């Protein structure tokens, strides 16, 4: 601003990613004989089982985004060379992490300016990748500068079995803090943040039917906060 100058109006850049809620559900019938013989334990266990199944479903949907690499609104895959979020295939090494940090640091926002984001999480399948990640994140007491763990404590390690590939090398991923940049967003129906259950007594067959309904969706909103290395 020059002395006595006026502030000018600006604009906020915006991107567009769309998705919609999907409804999932099941009905489980409990016969009168089961209720009698099980002393009502089945009736009390099923709602908690529905809750656990819903949590598993949510995780399936969210982690499928990382493994399936969906197409974004710009008609490019989430992890794409043009998005600058794919690393040279390697294990979780100092060199590979250095490359990843460099790519995060090179990301530009919608206005074409550097947005200064860095990763906060490293996400791996259990096994070799997880071991490598934990070694890189562990504070050590080195006897020489060359032995310093330069990434010690910088990333939170998340192990996720859903990332184990059907074949090939184990990949690993980095994600920025979602409060800094959008990554993967999940959503519930307003007022239904969880599994909705209802019951009714059977008529044709003695017993009770329990219905569970869950409205949930997830979508990768921005590729700038996510990074993939295919592993070796």
PDB file of C-alpha atoms in Angstrom:
ATOM      1  CA  UNK A   1       0.000   0.000   0.000  1.00  0.00           C
ATOM      2  CA  UNK A   2       1.204   3.455  -0.893  1.00  0.00           C
ATOM      3  CA  UNK A   3       0.755   6.265   1.614  1.00  0.00           C
ATOM      4  CA  UNK A   4      -2.931   7.298   1.616  1.00  0.00           C
ATOM      5  CA  UNK A   5      -3.606   4.574  -0.939  1.00  0.00           C
ATOM      6  CA  UNK A   6      -6.875   2.662  -1.162  1.00  0.00           C
ATOM      7  CA  UNK A   7      -7.358  -0.998  -0.441  1.00  0.00           C
ATOM      8  CA  UNK A   8      -8.473  -2.823  -3.584  1.00  0.00           C
ATOM      9  CA  UNK A   9     -11.114  -5.532  -3.707  1.00  0.00           C
ATOM     10  CA  UNK A  10      -9.820  -9.030  -4.260  1.00  0.00           C
ATOM     11  CA  UNK A  11     -11.355 -12.403  -4.925  1.00  0.00           C
ATOM     12  CA  UNK A  12     -11.136 -15.865  -3.428  1.00  0.00           C
ATOM     13  CA  UNK A  13     -10.278 -18.692  -5.798  1.00  0.00           C
ATOM     14  CA  UNK A  14     -12.397 -21.802  -5.569  1.00  0.00           C
ATOM     15  CA  UNK A  15     -12.318 -25.353  -6.842  1.00  0.00           C
ATOM     16  CA  UNK A  16     -15.184 -27.754  -7.253  1.00  0.00           C
ATOM     17  CA  UNK A  17     -15.419 -31.337  -6.092  1.00  0.00           C
ATOM     18  CA  UNK A  18     -18.869 -32.892  -5.814  1.00  0.00           C
ATOM     19  CA  UNK A  19     -20.184 -35.962  -4.070  1.00  0.00           C
ATOM     20  CA  UNK A  20     -23.414 -37.207  -2.555  1.00  0.00           C
ATOM     21  CA  UNK A  21     -24.438 -39.179   0.486  1.00  0.00           C
ATOM     22  CA  UNK A  22     -25.213 -42.859   0.046  1.00  0.00           C
ATOM     23  CA  UNK A  23     -27.496 -44.887   2.288  1.00  0.00           C
ATOM     24  CA  UNK A  24     -26.389 -48.269   3.610  1.00  0.00           C
ATOM     25  CA  UNK A  25     -28.453 -50.669   5.658  1.00  0.00           C
ATOM     26  CA  UNK A  26     -29.385 -54.170   6.770  1.00  0.00           C
ATOM     27  CA  UNK A  27     -32.229 -55.946   8.531  1.00  0.00           C
ATOM     28  CA  UNK A  28     -31.492 -58.739  10.991  1.00  0.00           C
ATOM     29  CA  UNK A  29     -34.280 -60.943  12.287  1.00  0.00           C
ATOM     30  CA  UNK A  30     -34.115 -62.599  15.710  1.00  0.00           C
ATOM     31  CA  UNK A  31     -36.561 -65.430  16.263  1.00  0.00           C
ATOM     32  CA  UNK A  32     -38.433 -65.944  19.504  1.00  0.00           C
ATOM     33  CA  UNK A  33     -36.517 -69.166  20.086  1.00  0.00           C
ATOM     34  CA  UNK A  34     -33.201 -67.319  19.876  1.00  0.00           C
ATOM     35  CA  UNK A  35     -34.405 -64.685  22.308  1.00  0.00           C
ATOM     36  CA  UNK A  36     -35.551 -67.336  24.750  1.00  0.00           C
ATOM     37  CA  UNK A  37     -32.470 -69.520  24.495  1.00  0.00           C
ATOM     38  CA  UNK A  38     -30.015 -66.608  24.440  1.00  0.00           C
ATOM     39  CA  UNK A  39     -31.643 -64.822  27.385  1.00  0.00           C
ATOM     40  CA  UNK A  40     -31.963 -61.569  25.366  1.00  0.00           C
ATOM     41  CA  UNK A  41     -28.182 -61.226  24.848  1.00  0.00           C
ATOM     42  CA  UNK A  42     -28.626 -61.383  21.075  1.00  0.00           C
ATOM     43  CA  UNK A  43     -31.019 -58.449  21.242  1.00  0.00           C
ATOM     44  CA  UNK A  44     -28.459 -56.333  23.085  1.00  0.00           C
ATOM     45  CA  UNK A  45     -25.437 -57.414  21.028  1.00  0.00           C
ATOM     46  CA  UNK A  46     -26.828 -56.697  17.560  1.00  0.00           C
ATOM     47  CA  UNK A  47     -27.049 -52.875  17.861  1.00  0.00           C
ATOM     48  CA  UNK A  48     -23.409 -52.705  18.978  1.00  0.00           C
ATOM     49  CA  UNK A  49     -22.488 -55.024  16.096  1.00  0.00           C
ATOM     50  CA  UNK A  50     -24.260 -52.648  13.699  1.00  0.00           C
ATOM     51  CA  UNK A  51     -22.176 -49.793  15.104  1.00  0.00           C
ATOM     52  CA  UNK A  52     -18.929 -51.695  14.612  1.00  0.00           C
ATOM     53  CA  UNK A  53     -19.952 -52.654  11.062  1.00  0.00           C
ATOM     54  CA  UNK A  54     -20.749 -49.009  10.259  1.00  0.00           C
ATOM     55  CA  UNK A  55     -17.320 -47.911  11.516  1.00  0.00           C
ATOM     56  CA  UNK A  56     -15.685 -50.560   9.324  1.00  0.00           C
ATOM     57  CA  UNK A  57     -17.755 -49.409   6.355  1.00  0.00           C
ATOM     58  CA  UNK A  58     -16.628 -45.806   6.854  1.00  0.00           C
ATOM     59  CA  UNK A  59     -12.989 -46.898   6.935  1.00  0.00           C
ATOM     60  CA  UNK A  60     -13.489 -49.025   3.807  1.00  0.00           C
ATOM     61  CA  UNK A  61     -14.881 -46.017   1.929  1.00  0.00           C
ATOM     62  CA  UNK A  62     -12.226 -43.559   3.108  1.00  0.00           C
ATOM     63  CA  UNK A  63      -9.178 -45.763   2.497  1.00  0.00           C
ATOM     64  CA  UNK A  64     -10.551 -46.890  -0.872  1.00  0.00           C
ATOM     65  CA  UNK A  65      -9.969 -43.313  -1.999  1.00  0.00           C
ATOM     66  CA  UNK A  66      -6.233 -43.769  -1.449  1.00  0.00           C
ATOM     67  CA  UNK A  67      -6.051 -47.202  -3.060  1.00  0.00           C
ATOM     68  CA  UNK A  68      -8.389 -46.582  -6.020  1.00  0.00           C
ATOM     69  CA  UNK A  69      -6.965 -43.171  -6.966  1.00  0.00           C
ATOM     70  CA  UNK A  70     -10.261 -41.621  -8.179  1.00  0.00           C
ATOM     71  CA  UNK A  71     -10.613 -38.932 -10.825  1.00  0.00           C
ATOM     72  CA  UNK A  72     -10.859 -35.358  -9.579  1.00  0.00           C
ATOM     73  CA  UNK A  73     -12.860 -32.475 -11.044  1.00  0.00           C
ATOM     74  CA  UNK A  74      -9.971 -31.574 -13.391  1.00  0.00           C
ATOM     75  CA  UNK A  75     -10.310 -35.037 -15.014  1.00  0.00           C
ATOM     76  CA  UNK A  76      -6.966 -36.166 -13.596  1.00  0.00           C
ATOM     77  CA  UNK A  77      -6.454 -38.863 -10.994  1.00  0.00           C
ATOM     78  CA  UNK A  78      -6.024 -37.828  -7.381  1.00  0.00           C
ATOM     79  CA  UNK A  79      -2.377 -38.941  -7.478  1.00  0.00           C
ATOM     80  CA  UNK A  80      -1.049 -37.684 -10.789  1.00  0.00           C
ATOM     81  CA  UNK A  81       2.233 -36.318 -12.077  1.00  0.00           C
ATOM     82  CA  UNK A  82       0.471 -33.073 -13.008  1.00  0.00           C
ATOM     83  CA  UNK A  83      -0.648 -32.711  -9.405  1.00  0.00           C
ATOM     84  CA  UNK A  84       2.930 -33.016  -8.153  1.00  0.00           C
ATOM     85  CA  UNK A  85       1.976 -35.548  -5.492  1.00  0.00           C
ATOM     86  CA  UNK A  86       3.656 -38.770  -6.643  1.00  0.00           C
ATOM     87  CA  UNK A  87       7.125 -39.746  -5.508  1.00  0.00           C
ATOM     88  CA  UNK A  88       9.839 -41.893  -7.053  1.00  0.00           C
ATOM     89  CA  UNK A  89       9.047 -45.473  -6.015  1.00  0.00           C
ATOM     90  CA  UNK A  90      11.006 -46.267  -2.875  1.00  0.00           C
ATOM     91  CA  UNK A  91      10.713 -47.417   0.693  1.00  0.00           C
ATOM     92  CA  UNK A  92      10.303 -44.943   3.526  1.00  0.00           C
ATOM     93  CA  UNK A  93      13.841 -43.595   3.397  1.00  0.00           C
ATOM     94  CA  UNK A  94      15.401 -40.242   4.201  1.00  0.00           C
ATOM     95  CA  UNK A  95      15.829 -39.557   0.488  1.00  0.00           C
ATOM     96  CA  UNK A  96      12.222 -40.475  -0.351  1.00  0.00           C
ATOM     97  CA  UNK A  97      10.882 -38.335   2.499  1.00  0.00           C
ATOM     98  CA  UNK A  98      13.079 -35.440   1.387  1.00  0.00           C
ATOM     99  CA  UNK A  99      11.568 -35.685  -2.089  1.00  0.00           C
ATOM    100  CA  UNK A 100       8.074 -35.761  -0.633  1.00  0.00           C
ATOM    101  CA  UNK A 101       8.674 -32.678   1.503  1.00  0.00           C
ATOM    102  CA  UNK A 102      10.029 -30.895  -1.545  1.00  0.00           C
ATOM    103  CA  UNK A 103       6.902 -31.706  -3.527  1.00  0.00           C
ATOM    104  CA  UNK A 104       4.668 -30.525  -0.682  1.00  0.00           C
ATOM    105  CA  UNK A 105       6.659 -27.304  -0.505  1.00  0.00           C
ATOM    106  CA  UNK A 106       6.226 -26.747  -4.247  1.00  0.00           C
ATOM    107  CA  UNK A 107       2.431 -26.920  -4.218  1.00  0.00           C
ATOM    108  CA  UNK A 108       0.582 -23.820  -5.373  1.00  0.00           C
ATOM    109  CA  UNK A 109      -2.970 -22.786  -4.584  1.00  0.00           C
ATOM    110  CA  UNK A 110      -5.747 -21.797  -6.949  1.00  0.00           C
ATOM    111  CA  UNK A 111      -4.278 -18.292  -7.266  1.00  0.00           C
ATOM    112  CA  UNK A 112      -0.912 -19.708  -8.344  1.00  0.00           C
ATOM    113  CA  UNK A 113       0.922 -18.800  -5.132  1.00  0.00           C
ATOM    114  CA  UNK A 114       2.952 -21.148  -2.953  1.00  0.00           C
ATOM    115  CA  UNK A 115       0.758 -22.312  -0.091  1.00  0.00           C
ATOM    116  CA  UNK A 116       3.444 -23.519   2.344  1.00  0.00           C
ATOM    117  CA  UNK A 117       1.998 -26.845   3.417  1.00  0.00           C
ATOM    118  CA  UNK A 118       3.925 -29.736   4.906  1.00  0.00           C
ATOM    119  CA  UNK A 119       2.819 -33.284   5.768  1.00  0.00           C
ATOM    120  CA  UNK A 120       1.658 -34.225   9.257  1.00  0.00           C
ATOM    121  CA  UNK A 121       0.853 -37.939   8.813  1.00  0.00           C
ATOM    122  CA  UNK A 122       2.505 -40.915   7.168  1.00  0.00           C
ATOM    123  CA  UNK A 123       0.042 -43.693   6.353  1.00  0.00           C
ATOM    124  CA  UNK A 124       1.278 -47.203   5.646  1.00  0.00           C
ATOM    125  CA  UNK A 125       0.079 -50.794   5.540  1.00  0.00           C
ATOM    126  CA  UNK A 126       1.360 -52.962   8.402  1.00  0.00           C
ATOM    127  CA  UNK A 127       4.667 -54.644   7.701  1.00  0.00           C
ATOM    128  CA  UNK A 128       7.861 -53.387   6.091  1.00  0.00           C
ATOM    129  CA  UNK A 129       6.587 -49.885   5.266  1.00  0.00           C
ATOM    130  CA  UNK A 130       5.340 -49.351   8.810  1.00  0.00           C
ATOM    131  CA  UNK A 131       8.645 -50.533  10.271  1.00  0.00           C
ATOM    132  CA  UNK A 132      10.574 -48.201   7.972  1.00  0.00           C
ATOM    133  CA  UNK A 133       8.284 -45.300   8.884  1.00  0.00           C
ATOM    134  CA  UNK A 134       8.645 -45.852  12.630  1.00  0.00           C
ATOM    135  CA  UNK A 135      12.416 -46.067  12.320  1.00  0.00           C
ATOM    136  CA  UNK A 136      12.512 -42.765  10.463  1.00  0.00           C
ATOM    137  CA  UNK A 137      10.256 -41.097  13.060  1.00  0.00           C
ATOM    138  CA  UNK A 138      12.090 -42.404  16.151  1.00  0.00           C
ATOM    139  CA  UNK A 139      14.380 -40.111  18.114  1.00  0.00           C
ATOM    140  CA  UNK A 140      17.856 -41.617  18.493  1.00  0.00           C
ATOM    141  CA  UNK A 141      21.116 -40.704  20.182  1.00  0.00           C
ATOM    142  CA  UNK A 142      23.600 -40.744  17.299  1.00  0.00           C
ATOM    143  CA  UNK A 143      27.364 -40.647  17.696  1.00  0.00           C
ATOM    144  CA  UNK A 144      27.854 -38.799  14.413  1.00  0.00           C
ATOM    145  CA  UNK A 145      25.940 -36.185  12.424  1.00  0.00           C
ATOM    146  CA  UNK A 146      25.477 -38.617   9.554  1.00  0.00           C
ATOM    147  CA  UNK A 147      23.485 -40.905  11.854  1.00  0.00           C
ATOM    148  CA  UNK A 148      20.923 -38.282  12.890  1.00  0.00           C
ATOM    149  CA  UNK A 149      17.285 -39.225  12.233  1.00  0.00           C
ATOM    150  CA  UNK A 150      16.379 -35.996  10.465  1.00  0.00           C
ATOM    151  CA  UNK A 151      12.629 -36.770  10.394  1.00  0.00           C
ATOM    152  CA  UNK A 152      12.350 -37.929  14.014  1.00  0.00           C
ATOM    153  CA  UNK A 153       9.033 -36.881  15.510  1.00  0.00           C
ATOM    154  CA  UNK A 154       7.915 -34.929  12.448  1.00  0.00           C
ATOM    155  CA  UNK A 155       5.121 -37.245  11.285  1.00  0.00           C
ATOM    156  CA  UNK A 156       2.467 -39.300  13.026  1.00  0.00           C
ATOM    157  CA  UNK A 157       2.553 -42.903  11.807  1.00  0.00           C
ATOM    158  CA  UNK A 158      -0.788 -44.506  10.924  1.00  0.00           C
ATOM    159  CA  UNK A 159      -0.888 -48.227  10.083  1.00  0.00           C
ATOM    160  CA  UNK A 160      -3.899 -49.322   8.064  1.00  0.00           C
ATOM    161  CA  UNK A 161      -4.477 -52.950   6.940  1.00  0.00           C
ATOM    162  CA  UNK A 162      -6.799 -51.779   4.145  1.00  0.00           C
ATOM    163  CA  UNK A 163      -3.729 -50.448   2.331  1.00  0.00           C
ATOM    164  CA  UNK A 164      -2.231 -53.931   1.929  1.00  0.00           C
ATOM    165  CA  UNK A 165      -2.278 -54.476  -1.864  1.00  0.00           C
ATOM    166  CA  UNK A 166      -3.657 -57.620  -3.465  1.00  0.00           C
ATOM    167  CA  UNK A 167      -0.297 -57.938  -5.198  1.00  0.00           C
ATOM    168  CA  UNK A 168       2.844 -55.935  -5.766  1.00  0.00           C
ATOM    169  CA  UNK A 169       4.696 -53.520  -3.533  1.00  0.00           C
ATOM    170  CA  UNK A 170       3.360 -51.900  -0.391  1.00  0.00           C
ATOM    171  CA  UNK A 171       2.663 -48.197  -1.008  1.00  0.00           C
ATOM    172  CA  UNK A 172       2.835 -45.385   1.538  1.00  0.00           C
ATOM    173  CA  UNK A 173       1.128 -42.031   1.753  1.00  0.00           C
ATOM    174  CA  UNK A 174       1.589 -38.644   3.351  1.00  0.00           C
ATOM    175  CA  UNK A 175      -1.206 -36.282   4.359  1.00  0.00           C
ATOM    176  CA  UNK A 176      -1.150 -32.678   5.513  1.00  0.00           C
ATOM    177  CA  UNK A 177      -3.043 -31.372   8.505  1.00  0.00           C
ATOM    178  CA  UNK A 178      -6.660 -31.040   7.265  1.00  0.00           C
ATOM    179  CA  UNK A 179      -6.981 -27.763   9.173  1.00  0.00           C
ATOM    180  CA  UNK A 180      -4.345 -26.325   6.814  1.00  0.00           C
ATOM    181  CA  UNK A 181      -5.554 -27.730   3.498  1.00  0.00           C
ATOM    182  CA  UNK A 182      -8.438 -29.978   2.450  1.00  0.00           C
ATOM    183  CA  UNK A 183      -7.575 -33.648   2.097  1.00  0.00           C
ATOM    184  CA  UNK A 184     -10.368 -36.229   2.372  1.00  0.00           C
ATOM    185  CA  UNK A 185     -13.722 -35.039   3.635  1.00  0.00           C
ATOM    186  CA  UNK A 186     -16.387 -37.294   5.117  1.00  0.00           C
ATOM    187  CA  UNK A 187     -19.997 -36.408   5.755  1.00  0.00           C
ATOM    188  CA  UNK A 188     -23.134 -37.608   7.510  1.00  0.00           C
ATOM    189  CA  UNK A 189     -26.751 -36.657   7.065  1.00  0.00           C
ATOM    190  CA  UNK A 190     -27.445 -33.688   9.351  1.00  0.00           C
ATOM    191  CA  UNK A 191     -28.868 -34.982  12.618  1.00  0.00           C
ATOM    192  CA  UNK A 192     -27.928 -38.597  11.779  1.00  0.00           C
ATOM    193  CA  UNK A 193     -24.237 -38.710  12.732  1.00  0.00           C
ATOM    194  CA  UNK A 194     -24.211 -42.422  13.330  1.00  0.00           C
ATOM    195  CA  UNK A 195     -26.231 -45.570  12.776  1.00  0.00           C
ATOM    196  CA  UNK A 196     -30.007 -45.232  13.000  1.00  0.00           C
ATOM    197  CA  UNK A 197     -31.754 -48.369  14.231  1.00  0.00           C
ATOM    198  CA  UNK A 198     -35.375 -49.327  14.678  1.00  0.00           C
ATOM    199  CA  UNK A 199     -37.141 -52.527  15.618  1.00  0.00           C
ATOM    200  CA  UNK A 200     -40.461 -54.178  14.968  1.00  0.00           C
ATOM    201  CA  UNK A 201     -42.096 -57.325  16.189  1.00  0.00           C
ATOM    202  CA  UNK A 202     -42.561 -60.096  13.669  1.00  0.00           C
ATOM    203  CA  UNK A 203     -46.034 -61.304  12.740  1.00  0.00           C
ATOM    204  CA  UNK A 204     -45.591 -64.188  10.311  1.00  0.00           C
ATOM    205  CA  UNK A 205     -42.724 -65.485  12.466  1.00  0.00           C
ATOM    206  CA  UNK A 206     -42.398 -64.906  16.210  1.00  0.00           C
ATOM    207  CA  UNK A 207     -39.453 -62.677  16.911  1.00  0.00           C
ATOM    208  CA  UNK A 208     -38.023 -59.212  16.364  1.00  0.00           C
ATOM    209  CA  UNK A 209     -36.516 -57.516  13.328  1.00  0.00           C
ATOM    210  CA  UNK A 210     -33.830 -54.864  13.754  1.00  0.00           C
ATOM    211  CA  UNK A 211     -33.096 -52.469  10.904  1.00  0.00           C
ATOM    212  CA  UNK A 212     -29.934 -50.380  10.708  1.00  0.00           C
ATOM    213  CA  UNK A 213     -29.492 -47.416   8.364  1.00  0.00           C
ATOM    214  CA  UNK A 214     -26.370 -45.330   7.867  1.00  0.00           C
ATOM    215  CA  UNK A 215     -25.952 -42.273   5.631  1.00  0.00           C
ATOM    216  CA  UNK A 216     -22.315 -41.595   4.835  1.00  0.00           C
ATOM    217  CA  UNK A 217     -20.028 -40.323   2.107  1.00  0.00           C
ATOM    218  CA  UNK A 218     -16.373 -39.403   1.667  1.00  0.00           C
ATOM    219  CA  UNK A 219     -14.467 -37.583  -1.071  1.00  0.00           C
ATOM    220  CA  UNK A 220     -10.956 -36.350  -1.775  1.00  0.00           C
ATOM    221  CA  UNK A 221     -11.403 -32.580  -1.876  1.00  0.00           C
ATOM    222  CA  UNK A 222      -7.882 -31.411  -2.757  1.00  0.00           C
ATOM    223  CA  UNK A 223      -4.833 -33.260  -4.017  1.00  0.00           C
ATOM    224  CA  UNK A 224      -2.365 -30.697  -2.642  1.00  0.00           C
ATOM    225  CA  UNK A 225      -2.485 -32.156   0.855  1.00  0.00           C
ATOM    226  CA  UNK A 226      -1.967 -35.782  -0.180  1.00  0.00           C
ATOM    227  CA  UNK A 227       1.056 -37.647  -1.512  1.00  0.00           C
ATOM    228  CA  UNK A 228       1.707 -41.215  -2.661  1.00  0.00           C
ATOM    229  CA  UNK A 229       4.797 -43.324  -3.068  1.00  0.00           C
ATOM    230  CA  UNK A 230       4.203 -46.691  -4.735  1.00  0.00           C
ATOM    231  CA  UNK A 231       6.956 -48.371  -2.722  1.00  0.00           C
ATOM    232  CA  UNK A 232       9.456 -50.983  -3.869  1.00  0.00           C
TER     233      UNK A 232
END
